[in-house]
Structures are given as structure tokens and as C-alpha cells.
Short mmCIF file of C-alpha atoms in Angstrom, two decimals:
data_model
loop_
_atom_site.label_atom_id
_atom_site.label_comp_id
_atom_site.label_asym_id
_atom_site.label_seq_id
_atom_site.Cartn_x
_atom_site.Cartn_y
_atom_site.Cartn_z
CA MET A 1 68.05 -51.48 47.36
CA ALA A 2 65.07 -51.20 45.04
CA ALA A 3 64.00 -47.95 46.70
CA ALA A 4 67.52 -46.59 46.39
CA ALA A 5 67.58 -47.48 42.72
CA MET A 6 64.28 -45.72 42.14
CA CYS A 7 65.57 -42.61 43.93
CA ALA A 8 68.75 -42.68 41.88
CA ALA A 9 66.78 -42.97 38.66
CA SER A 10 64.49 -40.15 39.69
CA TYR A 11 67.44 -37.95 40.58
CA ALA A 12 69.30 -38.81 37.39
CA ALA A 13 66.29 -37.55 35.46
CA ALA A 14 66.61 -34.10 37.04
CA ASP A 15 67.73 -31.52 34.51
CA ASP A 16 69.98 -29.40 36.71
CA ALA A 17 71.20 -28.94 40.25
CA PRO A 18 69.19 -26.46 42.32
CA ARG A 19 70.21 -22.84 42.54
CA TYR A 20 68.35 -22.23 45.79
CA ILE A 21 68.37 -24.49 48.87
CA PHE A 22 66.29 -23.99 52.01
CA TYR A 23 67.12 -26.15 55.03
CA PHE A 24 64.53 -25.85 57.81
CA ILE A 25 65.34 -27.36 61.22
CA GLY A 26 62.70 -27.40 63.95
CA ASP A 27 64.76 -27.78 67.10
CA GLY A 28 63.26 -30.54 69.26
CA MET A 29 60.41 -31.00 66.75
CA GLY A 30 59.72 -34.72 66.89
CA LEU A 31 56.96 -36.53 65.04
CA SER A 32 54.42 -36.29 67.87
CA PRO A 33 54.70 -32.50 68.36
CA VAL A 34 54.19 -32.06 64.61
CA MET A 35 51.07 -34.22 64.58
CA THR A 36 49.71 -32.50 67.71
CA ALA A 37 50.21 -29.15 65.99
CA GLN A 38 48.35 -30.53 62.97
CA ALA A 39 45.49 -31.69 65.22
CA TYR A 40 45.28 -28.16 66.63
CA ASN A 41 45.48 -26.71 63.11
CA ARG A 42 42.68 -29.00 61.89
CA ASP A 43 40.31 -29.30 64.85
CA ILE A 44 40.70 -25.98 66.65
CA LEU A 45 41.81 -23.51 63.99
CA LYS A 46 39.50 -25.27 61.47
CA ASN A 47 41.99 -24.99 58.63
CA ASP A 48 41.02 -27.03 55.60
CA LYS A 49 44.65 -27.50 54.56
CA PRO A 50 47.26 -29.34 56.63
CA LEU A 51 50.37 -27.62 57.93
CA ASN A 52 52.63 -26.49 55.10
CA MET A 53 55.27 -29.07 55.98
CA LEU A 54 52.66 -31.85 55.74
CA GLN A 55 51.75 -30.71 52.22
CA LEU A 56 55.26 -31.32 50.89
CA PRO A 57 55.24 -34.38 48.60
CA VAL A 58 58.14 -36.20 50.25
CA ALA A 59 57.67 -37.38 53.84
CA SER A 60 59.96 -39.68 55.81
CA TRP A 61 61.80 -39.76 59.11
CA ALA A 62 65.33 -39.81 60.49
CA MET A 63 67.30 -41.34 63.34
CA THR A 64 69.21 -38.91 65.55
CA TYR A 65 71.66 -40.77 67.83
CA SER A 66 75.10 -39.22 68.32
CA ALA A 67 78.57 -40.78 68.19
CA ASN A 68 78.66 -41.42 71.93
CA ALA A 69 75.02 -41.67 73.02
CA PRO A 70 71.62 -42.96 71.89
CA ILE A 71 70.18 -39.58 72.91
CA THR A 72 71.81 -36.72 71.06
CA ASP A 73 72.17 -33.11 72.08
CA SER A 74 71.77 -30.17 69.70
CA ALA A 75 75.52 -29.75 69.15
CA ALA A 76 76.08 -33.30 67.91
CA ALA A 77 72.80 -33.30 65.98
CA GLY A 78 73.52 -29.90 64.44
CA THR A 79 76.95 -31.14 63.38
CA ALA A 80 75.41 -34.26 61.84
CA LEU A 81 72.80 -32.23 59.95
CA SER A 82 75.27 -29.61 58.73
CA THR A 83 78.31 -31.76 57.91
CA GLY A 84 77.17 -35.39 57.62
CA ALA A 85 79.51 -36.51 60.44
CA LYS A 86 78.49 -38.05 63.74
CA THR A 87 80.21 -36.54 66.76
CA LYS A 88 80.06 -36.55 70.55
CA ASN A 89 77.43 -34.62 72.44
CA GLY A 90 78.58 -31.08 73.12
CA MET A 91 80.90 -30.84 70.11
CA VAL A 92 80.29 -28.46 67.19
CA GLY A 93 81.74 -28.82 63.70
CA MET A 94 84.25 -31.47 64.78
CA ASN A 95 84.37 -35.23 64.67
CA PRO A 96 84.91 -37.24 67.89
CA ASP A 97 88.69 -36.86 67.45
CA THR A 98 88.35 -33.04 67.38
CA VAL A 99 89.16 -32.87 63.67
CA ASN A 100 87.22 -30.14 61.88
CA VAL A 101 84.41 -31.28 59.58
CA THR A 102 82.93 -29.04 56.91
CA SER A 103 79.30 -27.99 56.60
CA VAL A 104 77.38 -27.89 53.33
CA ALA A 105 76.92 -24.15 53.91
CA ARG A 106 80.69 -23.65 53.98
CA GLN A 107 81.16 -25.71 50.85
CA LEU A 108 78.47 -23.83 48.98
CA LYS A 109 79.90 -20.50 50.10
CA ASP A 110 83.30 -21.55 48.77
CA MET A 111 81.55 -22.37 45.47
CA GLY A 112 80.23 -18.81 45.25
CA TRP A 113 76.79 -19.23 46.80
CA GLY A 114 75.23 -16.69 49.16
CA VAL A 115 74.58 -18.10 52.64
CA GLY A 116 72.12 -17.21 55.40
CA VAL A 117 71.93 -18.91 58.82
CA VAL A 118 69.05 -17.80 61.05
CA THR A 119 67.36 -18.90 64.27
CA THR A 120 65.06 -17.71 67.06
CA VAL A 121 67.59 -18.54 69.77
CA GLY A 122 71.17 -17.37 70.11
CA ALA A 123 72.87 -16.87 66.75
CA ASP A 124 75.81 -18.75 68.28
CA ASP A 125 73.71 -21.57 69.76
CA ALA A 126 74.54 -25.17 68.89
CA THR A 127 72.57 -25.68 65.68
CA PRO A 128 73.39 -22.43 63.83
CA SER A 129 77.03 -22.52 64.94
CA ALA A 130 77.40 -26.01 63.44
CA PHE A 131 77.08 -24.38 60.03
CA TYR A 132 80.10 -22.09 60.47
CA ALA A 133 82.17 -22.95 63.59
CA HIS A 134 84.48 -25.68 64.88
CA VAL A 135 84.76 -25.98 68.68
CA PRO A 136 85.06 -28.94 71.06
CA TYR A 137 82.41 -27.49 73.37
CA ARG A 138 79.19 -25.74 72.35
CA LYS A 139 79.43 -22.99 75.00
CA MET A 140 82.69 -21.56 73.66
CA PHE A 141 80.67 -18.56 72.51
CA TYR A 142 83.56 -16.17 71.96
CA ASP A 143 85.29 -18.58 69.55
CA ILE A 144 81.99 -19.28 67.83
CA ASP A 145 81.28 -15.57 67.38
CA ILE A 146 84.72 -14.94 65.90
CA ALA A 147 84.06 -17.79 63.46
CA ALA A 148 80.76 -16.16 62.50
CA ALA A 149 82.55 -12.88 61.84
CA GLN A 150 85.13 -14.60 59.67
CA SER A 151 82.69 -16.92 57.84
CA GLY A 152 81.95 -14.54 55.00
CA TYR A 153 78.27 -15.50 55.18
CA GLU A 154 75.92 -12.79 53.95
CA PHE A 155 73.32 -13.09 56.71
CA ILE A 156 73.31 -14.46 60.26
CA ALA A 157 70.45 -13.81 62.66
CA GLY A 158 69.25 -14.80 66.11
CA ALA A 159 68.30 -13.47 69.51
CA GLY A 160 71.85 -12.31 70.25
CA LEU A 161 75.40 -13.45 70.89
CA GLY A 162 76.72 -15.18 73.99
CA GLY A 163 80.31 -14.11 73.39
CA LEU A 164 79.84 -10.36 73.81
CA LYS A 165 80.98 -10.71 77.43
CA ASN A 166 83.57 -13.00 79.01
CA LYS A 167 83.02 -15.22 82.04
CA ASP A 168 83.68 -12.26 84.34
CA GLY A 169 80.98 -10.19 82.64
CA ASN A 170 83.40 -7.85 80.89
CA PRO A 171 82.91 -6.86 77.22
CA THR A 172 84.91 -8.75 74.59
CA ASP A 173 86.04 -7.52 71.17
CA VAL A 174 83.39 -9.51 69.26
CA GLU A 175 81.61 -6.41 67.95
CA GLN A 176 84.90 -4.89 66.77
CA VAL A 177 85.87 -8.13 65.01
CA MET A 178 82.45 -8.19 63.33
CA GLN A 179 82.95 -4.65 62.08
CA GLN A 180 86.51 -5.39 60.93
CA ASN A 181 85.10 -8.20 58.81
CA GLY A 182 82.50 -5.97 57.21
CA VAL A 183 79.54 -7.20 59.24
CA GLN A 184 76.79 -4.67 59.91
CA ILE A 185 75.04 -5.34 63.23
CA VAL A 186 71.37 -4.37 63.33
CA TYR A 187 68.98 -4.63 66.25
CA GLY A 188 65.35 -5.73 66.24
CA PRO A 189 62.67 -5.31 63.57
CA GLU A 190 63.13 -1.55 63.58
CA GLY A 191 66.75 -1.96 62.46
CA ILE A 192 65.93 -3.94 59.33
CA ASP A 193 65.28 -0.90 57.16
CA ALA A 194 68.80 0.35 57.97
CA ILE A 195 70.52 -2.66 56.40
CA ASP A 196 72.93 -1.43 53.74
CA SER A 197 75.80 -3.92 53.84
CA ARG A 198 76.39 -7.22 52.05
CA ARG A 199 77.16 -8.89 55.38
CA VAL A 200 74.64 -8.56 58.21
CA LEU A 201 74.15 -9.78 61.76
CA LEU A 202 70.52 -9.28 62.83
CA VAL A 203 69.86 -9.69 66.56
CA GLY A 204 67.10 -8.77 68.97
CA PRO A 205 66.55 -5.26 70.34
CA LYS A 206 69.29 -3.94 72.59
CA ASP A 207 68.98 -5.12 76.22
CA SER A 208 66.78 -8.07 75.17
CA PRO A 209 67.83 -11.65 76.05
CA SER A 210 70.60 -13.06 73.88
CA TRP A 211 69.40 -16.67 74.03
CA ASN A 212 65.75 -16.39 72.91
CA VAL A 213 63.72 -13.86 70.88
CA GLY A 214 60.70 -14.66 73.06
CA TYR A 215 57.76 -17.00 72.65
CA THR A 216 55.02 -16.38 70.09
CA ILE A 217 52.38 -16.98 72.76
CA ASP A 218 53.72 -14.09 74.87
CA SER A 219 53.16 -11.53 72.07
CA ILE A 220 56.23 -9.48 73.04
CA ALA A 221 56.13 -6.01 71.52
CA GLY A 222 59.13 -5.18 69.35
CA ALA A 223 60.49 -8.75 69.35
CA LEU A 224 61.90 -10.48 66.32
CA THR A 225 59.86 -13.40 64.96
CA LEU A 226 60.96 -16.26 62.76
CA PRO A 227 58.78 -15.20 59.78
CA VAL A 228 60.28 -11.69 59.94
CA ILE A 229 63.81 -13.07 60.21
CA THR A 230 63.20 -15.54 57.37
CA GLN A 231 61.74 -12.94 55.02
CA THR A 232 64.52 -10.47 55.81
CA CYS A 233 67.19 -13.08 55.12
CA LEU A 234 65.53 -14.18 51.88
CA SER A 235 65.19 -10.60 50.64
CA HIS A 236 68.82 -9.94 51.53
CA LEU A 237 70.08 -12.99 49.64
CA GLU A 238 67.89 -12.16 46.64
CA LYS A 239 69.55 -8.75 46.57
CA TYR A 240 73.18 -9.74 47.10
CA SER A 241 73.31 -13.29 45.72
CA PRO A 242 70.35 -13.65 43.35
CA ASP A 243 71.82 -16.47 41.26
CA ARG A 244 72.54 -19.02 44.01
CA PHE A 245 71.94 -19.12 47.75
CA PHE A 246 71.55 -21.46 50.73
CA MET A 247 69.42 -20.72 53.80
CA MET A 248 69.32 -22.60 57.11
CA VAL A 249 66.29 -21.61 59.18
CA GLU A 250 66.00 -22.94 62.74
CA GLY A 251 62.91 -22.79 64.93
CA GLY A 252 64.89 -22.84 68.17
CA ASN A 253 62.03 -21.81 70.44
CA ILE A 254 60.22 -25.08 69.75
CA ASP A 255 62.93 -26.83 71.72
CA HIS A 256 62.82 -24.35 74.59
CA ALA A 257 59.05 -24.74 74.94
CA LEU A 258 59.27 -28.54 74.88
CA HIS A 259 62.05 -28.55 77.48
CA ALA A 260 59.66 -26.50 79.60
CA ASN A 261 56.88 -29.05 79.00
CA ASP A 262 54.75 -26.14 77.83
CA GLY A 263 52.37 -27.68 75.31
CA GLY A 264 50.61 -24.46 74.33
CA ALA A 265 53.82 -22.52 73.69
CA ALA A 266 55.30 -25.46 71.75
CA LEU A 267 52.32 -25.70 69.39
CA LYS A 268 52.38 -21.96 68.71
CA GLU A 269 56.13 -22.17 67.95
CA ILE A 270 55.58 -25.03 65.50
CA LEU A 271 52.86 -23.00 63.77
CA ASN A 272 55.26 -20.03 63.69
CA PHE A 273 57.93 -22.27 62.15
CA ASP A 274 55.41 -23.51 59.59
CA GLN A 275 54.50 -19.93 58.66
CA SER A 276 58.19 -19.30 58.00
CA LEU A 277 58.27 -22.37 55.78
CA ALA A 278 55.43 -20.83 53.76
CA ILE A 279 57.79 -17.99 52.80
CA ALA A 280 60.24 -20.46 51.30
CA TYR A 281 57.46 -22.48 49.68
CA ASN A 282 56.09 -19.40 47.94
CA PHE A 283 59.60 -18.80 46.60
CA TYR A 284 59.68 -22.42 45.43
CA LEU A 285 56.40 -21.95 43.56
CA ALA A 286 58.03 -19.10 41.64
CA HIS A 287 61.19 -21.18 40.98
CA PRO A 288 60.03 -24.84 41.00
CA ASP A 289 62.80 -26.14 38.74
CA GLU A 290 65.58 -24.41 40.64
CA THR A 291 64.69 -24.86 44.32
CA LEU A 292 65.09 -27.55 46.98
CA ILE A 293 63.41 -27.35 50.40
CA VAL A 294 64.25 -29.82 53.17
CA VAL A 295 62.52 -29.78 56.56
CA THR A 296 63.62 -31.82 59.56
CA ALA A 297 64.56 -31.63 63.25
CA ASP A 298 67.76 -32.19 65.19
CA HIS A 299 66.07 -34.39 67.81
CA ASP A 300 62.84 -34.88 69.72
CA THR A 301 62.42 -33.01 73.01
CA GLY A 302 60.07 -33.76 75.87
CA GLY A 303 58.72 -37.10 74.64
CA MET A 304 55.41 -35.32 74.04
CA SER A 305 52.19 -37.24 73.31
CA HIS A 306 48.63 -36.18 72.59
CA VAL A 307 46.12 -38.27 74.57
CA HIS A 308 42.56 -38.04 75.88
CA SER A 309 42.31 -35.29 78.47
CA ARG A 310 40.70 -35.75 81.86
CA THR A 311 37.69 -33.80 80.53
CA GLY A 312 37.08 -36.41 77.84
CA MET A 313 36.41 -33.66 75.29
CA PRO A 314 37.36 -34.60 71.69
CA ASP A 315 38.66 -31.08 71.01
CA GLN A 316 40.64 -30.71 74.22
CA LEU A 317 43.44 -28.79 72.49
CA HIS A 318 41.09 -25.79 72.48
CA VAL A 319 42.21 -25.03 76.04
CA PHE A 320 45.44 -23.62 74.58
CA ASP A 321 43.37 -20.79 73.09
CA TYR A 322 42.93 -19.51 76.65
CA GLN A 323 46.67 -19.61 77.38
CA LYS A 324 48.10 -16.11 76.94
CA VAL A 325 51.50 -16.60 78.59
CA SER A 326 54.27 -19.16 78.34
CA LYS A 327 55.27 -21.26 81.31
CA GLU A 328 58.55 -19.36 81.36
CA ALA A 329 56.80 -15.97 81.49
CA PHE A 330 54.41 -17.17 84.21
CA SER A 331 57.31 -18.58 86.23
CA GLU A 332 59.12 -15.24 86.01
CA TYR A 333 55.91 -13.52 87.15
CA CYS A 334 55.79 -15.82 90.19
CA LYS A 335 59.45 -15.16 90.96
CA SER A 336 58.85 -11.41 90.75
CA LEU A 337 56.14 -11.74 93.38
CA LEU A 338 58.57 -13.53 95.66
CA ARG A 339 61.21 -10.86 95.12
CA ASP A 340 58.74 -8.04 95.86
CA ARG A 341 57.81 -9.66 99.16
CA ARG A 342 54.44 -7.98 99.05
CA ILE A 343 51.28 -9.62 100.27
CA TYR A 344 49.75 -11.62 97.44
CA ARG A 345 46.56 -13.53 98.19
CA TRP A 346 45.19 -16.72 96.70
CA ASP A 347 42.23 -14.77 95.26
CA ASP A 348 44.70 -12.54 93.39
CA MET A 349 46.43 -15.57 91.90
CA LYS A 350 43.16 -17.24 91.02
CA GLU A 351 42.11 -14.13 89.10
CA TYR A 352 45.42 -14.16 87.20
CA LEU A 353 44.97 -17.85 86.34
CA GLU A 354 41.45 -17.21 85.06
CA GLU A 355 42.50 -14.31 82.83
CA ASN A 356 45.81 -15.64 81.49
CA LEU A 357 45.51 -19.44 81.46
CA GLY A 358 41.77 -20.11 81.42
CA LEU A 359 41.82 -22.13 84.63
CA PHE A 360 38.52 -21.92 86.53
CA SER A 361 37.01 -19.61 83.87
CA HIS A 362 37.17 -21.99 80.88
CA ILE A 363 39.08 -25.04 82.08
CA PRO A 364 37.29 -27.00 84.80
CA VAL A 365 39.27 -27.41 88.03
CA SER A 366 37.98 -29.91 90.58
CA ASP A 367 37.71 -29.16 94.29
CA GLU A 368 40.61 -31.52 94.96
CA GLN A 369 42.78 -29.87 92.35
CA THR A 370 41.87 -26.44 93.72
CA GLU A 371 42.89 -27.47 97.23
CA ASN A 372 46.18 -28.86 95.92
CA LEU A 373 46.88 -25.60 94.10
CA LYS A 374 46.03 -23.54 97.18
CA LYS A 375 48.36 -25.70 99.25
CA MET A 376 51.19 -25.24 96.73
CA PHE A 377 50.44 -21.51 96.65
CA THR A 378 50.79 -21.30 100.44
CA GLU A 379 54.02 -23.29 100.48
CA THR A 380 55.49 -21.22 97.64
CA PHE A 381 54.41 -17.66 98.38
CA GLU A 382 53.78 -17.65 102.11
CA MET A 383 56.02 -20.32 103.60
CA ARG A 384 58.59 -20.01 100.75
CA ASN A 385 59.32 -23.69 101.14
CA THR A 386 59.44 -25.06 97.56
CA ALA A 387 62.28 -25.81 95.15
CA ASP A 388 62.40 -24.73 91.51
CA GLN A 389 62.34 -27.22 88.65
CA LYS A 390 65.52 -26.90 86.58
CA THR A 391 65.56 -27.75 82.88
CA LEU A 392 68.21 -27.22 80.19
CA TYR A 393 67.30 -23.59 79.50
CA ALA A 394 65.31 -22.38 82.50
CA SER A 395 64.46 -22.78 86.16
CA PHE A 396 60.74 -22.89 86.86
CA ASN A 397 58.95 -21.77 89.98
CA ALA A 398 57.33 -24.78 91.71
CA PHE A 399 53.86 -23.25 91.66
CA ALA A 400 54.18 -22.58 87.91
CA VAL A 401 55.09 -26.24 87.39
CA GLU A 402 51.89 -27.39 89.11
CA VAL A 403 49.74 -24.91 87.22
CA PHE A 404 51.03 -26.05 83.84
CA LYS A 405 50.55 -29.68 84.73
CA LEU A 406 46.85 -28.85 85.02
CA VAL A 407 46.80 -26.98 81.71
CA ASN A 408 48.62 -29.78 79.87
CA ASP A 409 46.37 -32.39 81.45
CA ALA A 410 43.25 -30.53 80.35
CA ALA A 411 44.63 -30.21 76.81
CA GLY A 412 45.66 -33.85 76.59
CA THR A 413 49.38 -33.19 76.15
CA ILE A 414 51.70 -35.28 78.27
CA PHE A 415 55.49 -35.29 78.51
CA THR A 416 57.86 -38.06 79.53
CA THR A 417 60.92 -35.88 80.14
CA THR A 418 62.18 -32.30 80.31
CA GLY A 419 65.17 -33.43 78.22
CA HIS A 420 65.66 -34.98 74.80
CA SER A 421 64.41 -38.37 73.67
CA GLY A 422 65.60 -40.90 71.12
CA ASN A 423 62.35 -40.69 69.16
CA PRO A 424 62.70 -40.27 65.39
CA VAL A 425 62.16 -36.92 63.72
CA PRO A 426 60.29 -36.04 60.52
CA VAL A 427 61.86 -35.32 57.15
CA PHE A 428 59.86 -33.43 54.52
CA ALA A 429 61.07 -32.22 51.14
CA VAL A 430 60.03 -30.70 47.84
CA GLY A 431 61.83 -29.55 44.72
CA VAL A 432 64.92 -30.53 42.78
CA GLY A 433 66.22 -33.93 43.91
CA SER A 434 63.73 -34.22 46.77
CA ASP A 435 62.91 -37.86 45.94
CA LEU A 436 66.26 -38.81 47.48
CA PHE A 437 64.76 -38.18 50.93
CA ARG A 438 61.88 -40.66 50.58
CA ASN A 439 63.58 -43.55 52.34
CA VAL A 440 64.29 -43.77 56.09
CA ASN A 441 67.21 -41.49 56.89
CA ASN A 442 70.01 -41.31 59.38
CA ASN A 443 70.57 -37.65 60.20
CA ILE A 444 73.99 -37.75 58.52
CA ASP A 445 72.31 -38.85 55.28
CA ILE A 446 70.54 -35.51 54.87
CA PRO A 447 73.60 -33.29 54.17
CA ALA A 448 75.10 -36.12 52.11
CA LYS A 449 72.02 -36.05 49.88
CA ILE A 450 72.09 -32.25 49.69
CA ARG A 451 75.72 -32.49 48.54
CA ARG A 452 74.76 -34.98 45.86
CA ILE A 453 71.81 -32.91 44.65
CA ALA A 454 73.82 -29.66 44.64
CA ARG A 455 76.79 -31.35 42.89
CA ILE A 456 79.13 -30.43 45.76
CA THR A 457 82.54 -31.98 45.27
CA GLU A 458 85.02 -32.49 48.11
#
């Protein structure tokens, strides 16, 4: 009660409500992944300053359970973070009784604010859709895409849209509905210069995956990145709604990497997310009395921990500097070898592992581990007698799973699950009214506090 009173007094002393609100959501970004990324930032990259999010003056944490489970999914968590209402897993923008609930983005838009909603996964994935759609099931992509078209929001961005084709693979009228609602669709970084409409949908290059822009660690040529998306959205809102705007920025690839139990890819995605935050923070420095930035996550994924590696090296996270491909990309490489049915020898694979993951060349591999890998190689590529590991977003070749266990073990990153956990998530904030976030939060408290700070009335 005393803490609440102090927060109230601090907020009451604020001169005005903010004119600019940035809401950063690191999908799956629990406390441990953040601190592991900071250890990499400090000990391996040798940066004198902590991650940008760790430099924000307000730091707390939030609980994430949903209305029907102690472990939330992204739909229920996204709904909680956008509307302040708990709901059942799988539901978007609705309460457990399937009654629509309203997001802060929608309320601000109705008050005349500009709105941008951006992510590195599908623009109609669970978290972004919670800011503009109302569906009982998160995979109702067509309905979600129509809601995006009709939202009136100035800027929506992501890897692509899941509703462009129906369940039979035939094209839908989503693109036509977008155009009818004045939405200009642009593709990839090269399309950004062509933006000339108030309302924009920015997606990945044509023929690229609609669910993921690609991992930072894979260095995909021509791919969208979160810093590029964030800067483009900010510049667009500064042009078309310079007086007041709201931005939700999601680092969706963090979650995908953690589901994959890919420690190296996850750390690079968190750093990428933090670089995007720097764009908003620089804007805050230019408008300190008019800006609020809130950073959090929808849930923790993977139950990741940073522990002593088997090598006993104090800087074991350096092994991720030798990782040049994500687990997902390596798995697809392995599957392509199986599809080609060409002869592929162990020596060929060993050379690939040395060059792209640092195994044998930089990461010590014992004789026993080598024999186990060779046995798995034989069973996978010669006998074709292994089963893939299935996670929420991907199916991983069995040999790839074993290889990445070695990489994670050498780095000192361990995972307890390929799913979500009930671990708390961080909350960081700076700017107008940010003191309200100092106490321990429930995820539904965050939009409630944004409403209070922004003077949103029901």
C-alpha cells in the first residue's frame, strides 16, 4: 500500500500525459534469457554498458498465467497485455465468455492517435493480432487479417499474413480488402522507399515465409529485421501522426528460437530486440517529457538457464560466436540431404559442423561424444531410422537436435522444455508515468497503468 501511494504521488506530480507511447514485447523473453544475453553482452562482446533495457530506470517483473491455465500461451498473454483482461489460452481479444475486449491501441486510435503494430513473425500472429482483432481461436487468420484491414491503424508489419490462402490453399480476398480500406502493401526492405500512403502493411519479400522474417544469426540477404521495421514504423508515424502515436513492437523470433532450444539464436534475437529499443530510446531522449516506453514479455519460453558448461570455462558463451546458422536452418539443411538421397559421408558433415557451428574446430568434442554423433549420423542419413523432434513452430531433424545439445552444453545454456513456462517476465520502463510500473505486476496491470498514464477513459 505504501509503494502504491508513492507511485500515485509520483504520477500525480507528472505535468501532462504522454504524447508518444512505445510498448515493446519480447515474445518468450523471460528473466533468465535477458540476463544470459546481458552476460554475453558484457563478457563476450565486452560492452561497457548494459543492454538498453537494463539501463531503463524502472525495473520489475510480471506474472503471466492465463484465465484457464498456470502456463499461458501467446494469445491469452497478448490479450492480457493489450486489453488488461485475462482470457483462455488460444483466444484473442476476447474474454473467456467470448465477449470482445478492447486494446489500448484501439482506444488511443479512437482518441485520434496514430497507431503502429509491428513484429518479426506473422503480422496476424497471436500477440500483434491481440491489438486489433477479436477471435475465439488464434489461427483464424482470415478473420484476423480482415480486422487488420478495417482497424484504421497507420502501420502494421510482420513476416506476412496467414490468411492470404484458405485451408485448401486457394487465394482469399484479403489483399483486395486491404486495398479497399486504403492499405498499401509493400514487400521487404526494398519496398520501403515506395511507401506513399497513410496506411501501410509491410511484409517480407514475396515468396518468403509468412510466419518468420528469419533469424538474425542466419544473416538472410534481403530479409526484414526488427530495427528496420521499427525505424520505418516510427518514421511513418512521425510523418502522418506527429502529435500523438502509439507503437507496439514485438520481438517474435525470440520465442521461436527458445522453442527450438537454440541458445545462440535466442541471444542474437534478444540483442536485435534491444537494438530496436535503442531507436525508441533515442526518440525518448529528444522528447523526455512527452514519451513513455514500456518493455516486457508475454511469457517465458524454454525454461532457459545459464550454468557452468562442461568445459568449465568462465566465458563459455563465447562458443556462440562460432555458430553461423540457427538450429532451424541446420535442420532444414539436414532434411535437404535426406530428400536429395545423395551419398553424404560423416567427414562431409564433420567439415560442415566445424565451419558453421565451431564443433571440433573451436568447441572440444570428446571421443565418446564423437562416437555418439557418428552413430546418430548413421541412423539418420544412412539407415533413415530416426524421428523428428516437433515443437510449436518447427519440426527438427533428429541429428540436428543432438548437435545443438552439444553446442548448448558447451555454452552453458540449458532448457527445461520446448514449450512455455510459468516463470515471471521482466518489466522495464522510462518516461512519463513510468514509476507506476515499479511494483510487482500482473500482466493485466500493464495496460491498465498505460490507460491511467495516457488518461484513457472508457
